PDB file of N, CA and C and ligand atoms in Angstrom:
ATOM      1  N   MET A   1     -46.760 -43.661  56.676  1.00 43.00           N
ATOM      2  CA  MET A   1     -47.265 -44.192  57.956  1.00 43.00           C
ATOM      3  C   MET A   1     -48.586 -43.515  58.298  1.00 43.00           C
ATOM      4  N   VAL A   2     -49.516 -44.305  58.779  1.00 44.00           N
ATOM      5  CA  VAL A   2     -50.799 -43.742  59.178  1.00 44.00           C
ATOM      6  C   VAL A   2     -50.877 -43.585  60.693  1.00 44.00           C
ATOM      7  N   ASN A   3     -49.922 -44.149  61.412  1.00 51.00           N
ATOM      8  CA  ASN A   3     -49.928 -43.983  62.857  1.00 51.00           C
ATOM      9  C   ASN A   3     -48.678 -43.208  63.270  1.00 51.00           C
ATOM     10  N   ASP A   4     -48.540 -42.946  64.554  1.00 64.00           N
ATOM     11  CA  ASP A   4     -47.426 -42.128  65.009  1.00 64.00           C
ATOM     12  C   ASP A   4     -46.271 -42.957  65.555  1.00 64.00           C
ATOM     13  N   PHE A   5     -46.235 -44.244  65.232  1.00 75.00           N
ATOM     14  CA  PHE A   5     -45.110 -45.064  65.649  1.00 75.00           C
ATOM     15  C   PHE A   5     -44.826 -46.080  64.548  1.00 75.00           C
ATOM     16  N   ALA A   6     -43.608 -46.593  64.543  1.00 85.00           N
ATOM     17  CA  ALA A   6     -43.180 -47.498  63.483  1.00 85.00           C
ATOM     18  C   ALA A   6     -43.406 -48.943  63.890  1.00 85.00           C
ATOM     19  N   LEU A   7     -43.890 -49.737  62.941  1.00 94.00           N
ATOM     20  CA  LEU A   7     -44.019 -51.179  63.132  1.00 94.00           C
ATOM     21  C   LEU A   7     -43.456 -51.882  61.899  1.00 94.00           C
ATOM     22  N   PRO A   8     -42.913 -53.075  62.077  1.00 96.00           N
ATOM     23  CA  PRO A   8     -42.488 -53.850  60.919  1.00 96.00           C
ATOM     24  C   PRO A   8     -43.687 -54.135  60.017  1.00 96.00           C
ATOM     25  N   ILE A   9     -43.397 -54.334  58.740  1.00 96.00           N
ATOM     26  CA  ILE A   9     -44.438 -54.677  57.767  1.00 96.00           C
ATOM     27  C   ILE A   9     -44.381 -56.187  57.541  1.00 96.00           C
ATOM     28  N   ILE A  10     -45.504 -56.858  57.732  1.00 97.00           N
ATOM     29  CA  ILE A  10     -45.558 -58.312  57.565  1.00 97.00           C
ATOM     30  C   ILE A  10     -46.454 -58.651  56.383  1.00 97.00           C
ATOM     31  N   ASP A  11     -45.904 -59.392  55.428  1.00 97.00           N
ATOM     32  CA  ASP A  11     -46.674 -59.864  54.281  1.00 97.00           C
ATOM     33  C   ASP A  11     -47.172 -61.269  54.619  1.00 97.00           C
ATOM     34  N   LEU A  12     -48.419 -61.351  55.049  1.00 96.00           N
ATOM     35  CA  LEU A  12     -48.965 -62.630  55.488  1.00 96.00           C
ATOM     36  C   LEU A  12     -49.131 -63.618  54.329  1.00 96.00           C
ATOM     37  N   THR A  13     -49.092 -63.123  53.093  1.00 97.00           N
ATOM     38  CA  THR A  13     -49.195 -64.041  51.955  1.00 97.00           C
ATOM     39  C   THR A  13     -47.912 -64.864  51.809  1.00 97.00           C
ATOM     40  N   LEU A  14     -46.816 -64.387  52.389  1.00 98.00           N
ATOM     41  CA  LEU A  14     -45.551 -65.120  52.348  1.00 98.00           C
ATOM     42  C   LEU A  14     -45.328 -65.954  53.603  1.00 98.00           C
ATOM     43  N   CYS A  15     -46.086 -65.678  54.640  1.00 97.00           N
ATOM     44  CA  CYS A  15     -45.871 -66.305  55.952  1.00 97.00           C
ATOM     45  C   CYS A  15     -46.237 -67.790  55.926  1.00 97.00           C
ATOM     46  N   SER A  16     -45.340 -68.621  56.476  1.00 97.00           N
ATOM     47  CA  SER A  16     -45.582 -70.063  56.566  1.00 97.00           C
ATOM     48  C   SER A  16     -46.110 -70.462  57.942  1.00 97.00           C
ATOM     49  N   GLY A  17     -46.182 -69.492  58.853  1.00 96.00           N
ATOM     50  CA  GLY A  17     -46.697 -69.777  60.181  1.00 96.00           C
ATOM     51  C   GLY A  17     -45.711 -70.462  61.098  1.00 96.00           C
ATOM     52  N   CYS A  18     -44.424 -70.282  60.850  1.00 97.00           N
ATOM     53  CA  CYS A  18     -43.408 -71.000  61.625  1.00 97.00           C
ATOM     54  C   CYS A  18     -43.291 -70.509  63.061  1.00 97.00           C
ATOM     55  N   GLY A  19     -43.634 -69.257  63.294  1.00 97.00           N
ATOM     56  CA  GLY A  19     -43.591 -68.711  64.655  1.00 97.00           C
ATOM     57  C   GLY A  19     -42.249 -68.155  65.089  1.00 97.00           C
ATOM     58  N   ALA A  20     -41.278 -68.156  64.208  1.00 98.00           N
ATOM     59  CA  ALA A  20     -39.939 -67.691  64.581  1.00 98.00           C
ATOM     60  C   ALA A  20     -39.938 -66.223  64.992  1.00 98.00           C
ATOM     61  N   CYS A  21     -40.718 -65.428  64.309  1.00 98.00           N
ATOM     62  CA  CYS A  21     -40.745 -63.994  64.620  1.00 98.00           C
ATOM     63  C   CYS A  21     -41.278 -63.739  66.025  1.00 98.00           C
ATOM     64  N   ALA A  22     -42.366 -64.410  66.363  1.00 98.00           N
ATOM     65  CA  ALA A  22     -42.951 -64.223  67.686  1.00 98.00           C
ATOM     66  C   ALA A  22     -42.004 -64.728  68.775  1.00 98.00           C
ATOM     67  N   ALA A  23     -41.336 -65.836  68.508  1.00 98.00           N
ATOM     68  CA  ALA A  23     -40.395 -66.393  69.479  1.00 98.00           C
ATOM     69  C   ALA A  23     -39.199 -65.480  69.683  1.00 98.00           C
ATOM     70  N   ALA A  24     -38.811 -64.766  68.635  1.00 98.00           N
ATOM     71  CA  ALA A  24     -37.623 -63.913  68.710  1.00 98.00           C
ATOM     72  C   ALA A  24     -37.914 -62.537  69.281  1.00 98.00           C
ATOM     73  N   CYS A  25     -39.152 -62.138  69.297  1.00 98.00           N
ATOM     74  CA  CYS A  25     -39.484 -60.775  69.734  1.00 98.00           C
ATOM     75  C   CYS A  25     -39.191 -60.591  71.225  1.00 98.00           C
ATOM     76  N   PRO A  26     -38.230 -59.755  71.560  1.00 97.00           N
ATOM     77  CA  PRO A  26     -37.845 -59.595  72.964  1.00 97.00           C
ATOM     78  C   PRO A  26     -38.878 -58.818  73.784  1.00 97.00           C
ATOM     79  N   GLU A  27     -39.775 -58.140  73.104  1.00 97.00           N
ATOM     80  CA  GLU A  27     -40.765 -57.313  73.799  1.00 97.00           C
ATOM     81  C   GLU A  27     -42.139 -57.964  73.865  1.00 97.00           C
ATOM     82  N   HIS A  28     -42.271 -59.147  73.282  1.00 97.00           N
ATOM     83  CA  HIS A  28     -43.568 -59.839  73.202  1.00 97.00           C
ATOM     84  C   HIS A  28     -44.618 -58.959  72.542  1.00 97.00           C
ATOM     85  N   ALA A  29     -44.158 -58.144  71.609  1.00 96.00           N
ATOM     86  CA  ALA A  29     -45.089 -57.296  70.862  1.00 96.00           C
ATOM     87  C   ALA A  29     -45.810 -58.101  69.793  1.00 96.00           C
ATOM     88  N   LEU A  30     -45.166 -59.158  69.358  1.00 95.00           N
ATOM     89  CA  LEU A  30     -45.651 -59.971  68.249  1.00 95.00           C
ATOM     90  C   LEU A  30     -45.927 -61.377  68.773  1.00 95.00           C
ATOM     91  N   MET A  31     -47.116 -61.893  68.523  1.00 96.00           N
ATOM     92  CA  MET A  31     -47.442 -63.255  68.943  1.00 96.00           C
ATOM     93  C   MET A  31     -48.231 -63.944  67.834  1.00 96.00           C
ATOM     94  N   MET A  32     -48.237 -65.263  67.872  1.00 97.00           N
ATOM     95  CA  MET A  32     -48.983 -66.026  66.875  1.00 97.00           C
ATOM     96  C   MET A  32     -50.440 -66.140  67.304  1.00 97.00           C
ATOM     97  N   THR A  33     -51.334 -65.951  66.361  1.00 95.00           N
ATOM     98  CA  THR A  33     -52.749 -66.104  66.673  1.00 95.00           C
ATOM     99  C   THR A  33     -53.071 -67.589  66.828  1.00 95.00           C
ATOM    100  N   VAL A  34     -53.970 -67.890  67.727  1.00 93.00           N
ATOM    101  CA  VAL A  34     -54.325 -69.286  67.994  1.00 93.00           C
ATOM    102  C   VAL A  34     -55.093 -69.884  66.820  1.00 93.00           C
ATOM    103  N   ASP A  35     -55.965 -69.094  66.237  1.00 92.00           N
ATOM    104  CA  ASP A  35     -56.818 -69.652  65.187  1.00 92.00           C
ATOM    105  C   ASP A  35     -56.109 -69.791  63.844  1.00 92.00           C
ATOM    106  N   SER A  36     -55.434 -68.719  63.407  1.00 89.00           N
ATOM    107  CA  SER A  36     -54.844 -68.761  62.067  1.00 89.00           C
ATOM    108  C   SER A  36     -53.356 -69.073  62.066  1.00 89.00           C
ATOM    109  N   GLN A  37     -52.720 -69.088  63.263  1.00 93.00           N
ATOM    110  CA  GLN A  37     -51.276 -69.330  63.341  1.00 93.00           C
ATOM    111  C   GLN A  37     -50.492 -68.394  62.433  1.00 93.00           C
ATOM    112  N   GLN A  38     -50.840 -67.118  62.552  1.00 96.00           N
ATOM    113  CA  GLN A  38     -50.092 -66.081  61.850  1.00 96.00           C
ATOM    114  C   GLN A  38     -49.708 -65.007  62.871  1.00 96.00           C
ATOM    115  N   PRO A  39     -48.625 -64.288  62.620  1.00 97.00           N
ATOM    116  CA  PRO A  39     -48.182 -63.287  63.585  1.00 97.00           C
ATOM    117  C   PRO A  39     -49.123 -62.090  63.626  1.00 97.00           C
ATOM    118  N   ALA A  40     -49.281 -61.552  64.822  1.00 97.00           N
ATOM    119  CA  ALA A  40     -50.114 -60.361  65.001  1.00 97.00           C
ATOM    120  C   ALA A  40     -49.484 -59.495  66.082  1.00 97.00           C
ATOM    121  N   PHE A  41     -49.629 -58.196  65.933  1.00 96.00           N
ATOM    122  CA  PHE A  41     -49.085 -57.279  66.929  1.00 96.00           C
ATOM    123  C   PHE A  41     -50.079 -57.164  68.088  1.00 96.00           C
ATOM    124  N   VAL A  42     -49.810 -57.895  69.136  1.00 95.00           N
ATOM    125  CA  VAL A  42     -50.699 -57.883  70.299  1.00 95.00           C
ATOM    126  C   VAL A  42     -50.356 -56.728  71.239  1.00 95.00           C
ATOM    127  N   GLU A  43     -49.115 -56.267  71.177  1.00 95.00           N
ATOM    128  CA  GLU A  43     -48.679 -55.134  72.003  1.00 95.00           C
ATOM    129  C   GLU A  43     -47.882 -54.183  71.102  1.00 95.00           C
ATOM    130  N   PRO A  44     -48.534 -53.523  70.168  1.00 94.00           N
ATOM    131  CA  PRO A  44     -47.793 -52.724  69.182  1.00 94.00           C
ATOM    132  C   PRO A  44     -46.944 -51.620  69.791  1.00 94.00           C
ATOM    133  N   TYR A  45     -47.404 -51.023  70.878  1.00 94.00           N
ATOM    134  CA  TYR A  45     -46.617 -49.938  71.475  1.00 94.00           C
ATOM    135  C   TYR A  45     -45.371 -50.464  72.194  1.00 94.00           C
ATOM    136  N   ALA A  46     -45.299 -51.769  72.399  1.00 95.00           N
ATOM    137  CA  ALA A  46     -44.106 -52.343  73.032  1.00 95.00           C
ATOM    138  C   ALA A  46     -42.971 -52.539  72.040  1.00 95.00           C
ATOM    139  N   CYS A  47     -43.288 -52.503  70.749  1.00 95.00           N
ATOM    140  CA  CYS A  47     -42.274 -52.733  69.717  1.00 95.00           C
ATOM    141  C   CYS A  47     -41.229 -51.620  69.745  1.00 95.00           C
ATOM    142  N   THR A  48     -39.976 -52.039  69.780  1.00 93.00           N
ATOM    143  CA  THR A  48     -38.861 -51.089  69.780  1.00 93.00           C
ATOM    144  C   THR A  48     -38.214 -50.979  68.402  1.00 93.00           C
ATOM    145  N   TYR A  49     -38.813 -51.655  67.413  1.00 93.00           N
ATOM    146  CA  TYR A  49     -38.286 -51.649  66.043  1.00 93.00           C
ATOM    147  C   TYR A  49     -36.852 -52.175  66.022  1.00 93.00           C
ATOM    148  N   CYS A  50     -36.628 -53.234  66.790  1.00 94.00           N
ATOM    149  CA  CYS A  50     -35.274 -53.786  66.905  1.00 94.00           C
ATOM    150  C   CYS A  50     -34.856 -54.586  65.664  1.00 94.00           C
ATOM    151  N   THR A  51     -35.810 -54.982  64.841  1.00 95.00           N
ATOM    152  CA  THR A  51     -35.640 -55.718  63.581  1.00 95.00           C
ATOM    153  C   THR A  51     -35.298 -57.201  63.772  1.00 95.00           C
ATOM    154  N   GLU A  52     -35.398 -57.713  64.998  1.00 97.00           N
ATOM    155  CA  GLU A  52     -35.124 -59.140  65.225  1.00 97.00           C
ATOM    156  C   GLU A  52     -36.082 -60.021  64.433  1.00 97.00           C
ATOM    157  N   CYS A  53     -37.342 -59.635  64.380  1.00 98.00           N
ATOM    158  CA  CYS A  53     -38.331 -60.458  63.668  1.00 98.00           C
ATOM    159  C   CYS A  53     -37.999 -60.518  62.181  1.00 98.00           C
ATOM    160  N   GLU A  54     -37.579 -59.407  61.642  1.00 97.00           N
ATOM    161  CA  GLU A  54     -37.178 -59.370  60.229  1.00 97.00           C
ATOM    162  C   GLU A  54     -35.995 -60.309  59.996  1.00 97.00           C
ATOM    163  N   ALA A  55     -35.055 -60.306  60.906  1.00 98.00           N
ATOM    164  CA  ALA A  55     -33.826 -61.086  60.736  1.00 98.00           C
ATOM    165  C   ALA A  55     -34.078 -62.590  60.765  1.00 98.00           C
ATOM    166  N   VAL A  56     -35.053 -63.037  61.550  1.00 98.00           N
ATOM    167  CA  VAL A  56     -35.238 -64.484  61.717  1.00 98.00           C
ATOM    168  C   VAL A  56     -36.243 -65.087  60.751  1.00 98.00           C
ATOM    169  N   CYS A  57     -36.989 -64.275  60.048  1.00 98.00           N
ATOM    170  CA  CYS A  57     -38.055 -64.823  59.186  1.00 98.00           C
ATOM    171  C   CYS A  57     -37.460 -65.593  58.003  1.00 98.00           C
ATOM    172  N   PRO A  58     -37.730 -66.887  57.906  1.00 98.00           N
ATOM    173  CA  PRO A  58     -37.160 -67.682  56.817  1.00 98.00           C
ATOM    174  C   PRO A  58     -37.836 -67.432  55.471  1.00 98.00           C
ATOM    175  N   GLU A  59     -38.989 -66.781  55.504  1.00 98.00           N
ATOM    176  CA  GLU A  59     -39.731 -66.539  54.261  1.00 98.00           C
ATOM    177  C   GLU A  59     -39.547 -65.106  53.748  1.00 98.00           C
ATOM    178  N   ASN A  60     -38.737 -64.317  54.448  1.00 98.00           N
ATOM    179  CA  ASN A  60     -38.529 -62.924  54.054  1.00 98.00           C
ATOM    180  C   ASN A  60     -39.862 -62.171  53.992  1.00 98.00           C
ATOM    181  N   ALA A  61     -40.713 -62.480  54.938  1.00 98.00           N
ATOM    182  CA  ALA A  61     -42.065 -61.901  54.946  1.00 98.00           C
ATOM    183  C   ALA A  61     -42.156 -60.632  55.783  1.00 98.00           C
ATOM    184  N   ILE A  62     -41.100 -60.329  56.546  1.00 98.00           N
ATOM    185  CA  ILE A  62     -41.140 -59.167  57.436  1.00 98.00           C
ATOM    186  C   ILE A  62     -40.091 -58.157  56.992  1.00 98.00           C
ATOM    187  N   HIS A  63     -40.531 -56.914  56.924  1.00 97.00           N
ATOM    188  CA  HIS A  63     -39.604 -55.855  56.516  1.00 97.00           C
ATOM    189  C   HIS A  63     -39.696 -54.680  57.479  1.00 97.00           C
ATOM    190  N   CYS A  64     -38.528 -54.157  57.802  1.00 94.00           N
ATOM    191  CA  CYS A  64     -38.421 -52.968  58.648  1.00 94.00           C
ATOM    192  C   CYS A  64     -37.689 -51.905  57.822  1.00 94.00           C
ATOM    193  N   PRO A  65     -38.389 -51.220  56.960  1.00 90.00           N
ATOM    194  CA  PRO A  65     -37.719 -50.329  56.013  1.00 90.00           C
ATOM    195  C   PRO A  65     -37.275 -48.999  56.597  1.00 90.00           C
ATOM    196  N   LEU A  66     -37.745 -48.688  57.782  1.00 86.00           N
ATOM    197  CA  LEU A  66     -37.408 -47.388  58.352  1.00 86.00           C
ATOM    198  C   LEU A  66     -36.121 -47.460  59.151  1.00 86.00           C
ATOM    199  N   THR A  67     -35.403 -46.373  59.204  1.00 81.00           N
ATOM    200  CA  THR A  67     -34.228 -46.242  60.051  1.00 81.00           C
ATOM    201  C   THR A  67     -34.566 -45.303  61.191  1.00 81.00           C
ATOM    202  N   ILE A  68     -34.441 -45.818  62.403  1.00 73.00           N
ATOM    203  CA  ILE A  68     -34.766 -45.023  63.579  1.00 73.00           C
ATOM    204  C   ILE A  68     -33.514 -44.288  64.040  1.00 73.00           C
ATOM    205  N   THR A  69     -33.586 -42.991  64.116  1.00 76.00           N
ATOM    206  CA  THR A  69     -32.466 -42.203  64.631  1.00 76.00           C
ATOM    207  C   THR A  69     -32.961 -41.339  65.790  1.00 76.00           C
ATOM    208  N   TRP A  70     -32.090 -41.074  66.695  1.00 75.00           N
ATOM    209  CA  TRP A  70     -32.439 -40.260  67.863  1.00 75.00           C
ATOM    210  C   TRP A  70     -31.776 -38.900  67.737  1.00 75.00           C
ATOM    211  N   ASN A  71     -32.542 -37.882  67.963  1.00 81.00           N
ATOM    212  CA  ASN A  71     -32.009 -36.534  67.958  1.00 81.00           C
ATOM    213  C   ASN A  71     -31.480 -36.216  69.353  1.00 81.00           C
ATOM    214  N   THR A  72     -30.155 -36.137  69.451  1.00 83.00           N
ATOM    215  CA  THR A  72     -29.562 -35.894  70.764  1.00 83.00           C
ATOM    216  C   THR A  72     -29.332 -34.418  71.040  1.00 83.00           C
ATOM    217  N   GLU A  73     -29.712 -33.579  70.069  1.00 81.00           N
ATOM    218  CA  GLU A  73     -29.579 -32.149  70.283  1.00 81.00           C
ATOM    219  C   GLU A  73     -30.854 -31.595  70.913  1.00 81.00           C
ATOM    220  N   ASP A  74     -30.754 -30.479  71.548  1.00 69.00           N
ATOM    221  CA  ASP A  74     -31.912 -29.860  72.190  1.00 69.00           C
ATOM    222  C   ASP A  74     -32.947 -29.390  71.178  1.00 69.00           C
TER     223      ASP A  74
HETATM  224  S1  SF4 B   1     -39.095 -55.124  65.603  1.00 73.96           S
HETATM  225 FE1  SF4 B   1     -38.342 -56.139  67.497  1.00 73.96          FE
HETATM  226  S2  SF4 B   1     -39.740 -55.472  69.111  1.00 73.96           S
HETATM  227 FE2  SF4 B   1     -40.745 -55.012  67.147  1.00 73.96          FE
HETATM  228  S3  SF4 B   1     -42.049 -56.820  66.707  1.00 73.96           S
HETATM  229 FE3  SF4 B   1     -40.050 -57.160  65.695  1.00 73.96          FE
HETATM  230  S4  SF4 B   1     -38.813 -58.328  67.185  1.00 73.96           S
HETATM  231 FE4  SF4 B   1     -40.542 -57.393  68.299  1.00 73.96          FE
HETATM  232  S1  SF4 B   2     -41.017 -65.766  60.974  1.00 73.96           S
HETATM  233 FE1  SF4 B   2     -41.921 -65.201  58.973  1.00 73.96          FE
HETATM  234  S2  SF4 B   2     -42.792 -67.122  58.172  1.00 73.96           S
HETATM  235 FE2  SF4 B   2     -42.437 -67.409  60.390  1.00 73.96          FE
HETATM  236  S3  SF4 B   2     -44.411 -66.833  61.376  1.00 73.96           S
HETATM  237 FE3  SF4 B   2     -43.115 -64.977  61.333  1.00 73.96          FE
HETATM  238  S4  SF4 B   2     -43.708 -63.902  59.418  1.00 73.96           S
HETATM  239 FE4  SF4 B   2     -44.441 -66.029  59.260  1.00 73.96          FE
END
């Protein structure tokens, strides 16, 4: 990772532009671009890494390879 937060990985070469990922995103972190009709992270810090976008993609173009765990100890 080059940033300090996790984002799903989207392979735009596999994307058909269906918009399912953007429609499923509960945080509106992901939206379709008007010009290219491809998903883009418009609010990346809003992403909770819930993996909904990965689950709905019919082209298997989105991957969330990280496992988020919370440290509940002090
Ligand atoms: S992982 Fe969840 S919050 Fe993040 S872009 Fe995908 S659907 Fe939205
Ligand atoms: S759900 Fe998959 S195929 Fe559809 S727009 Fe999103 S990345 Fe592209």
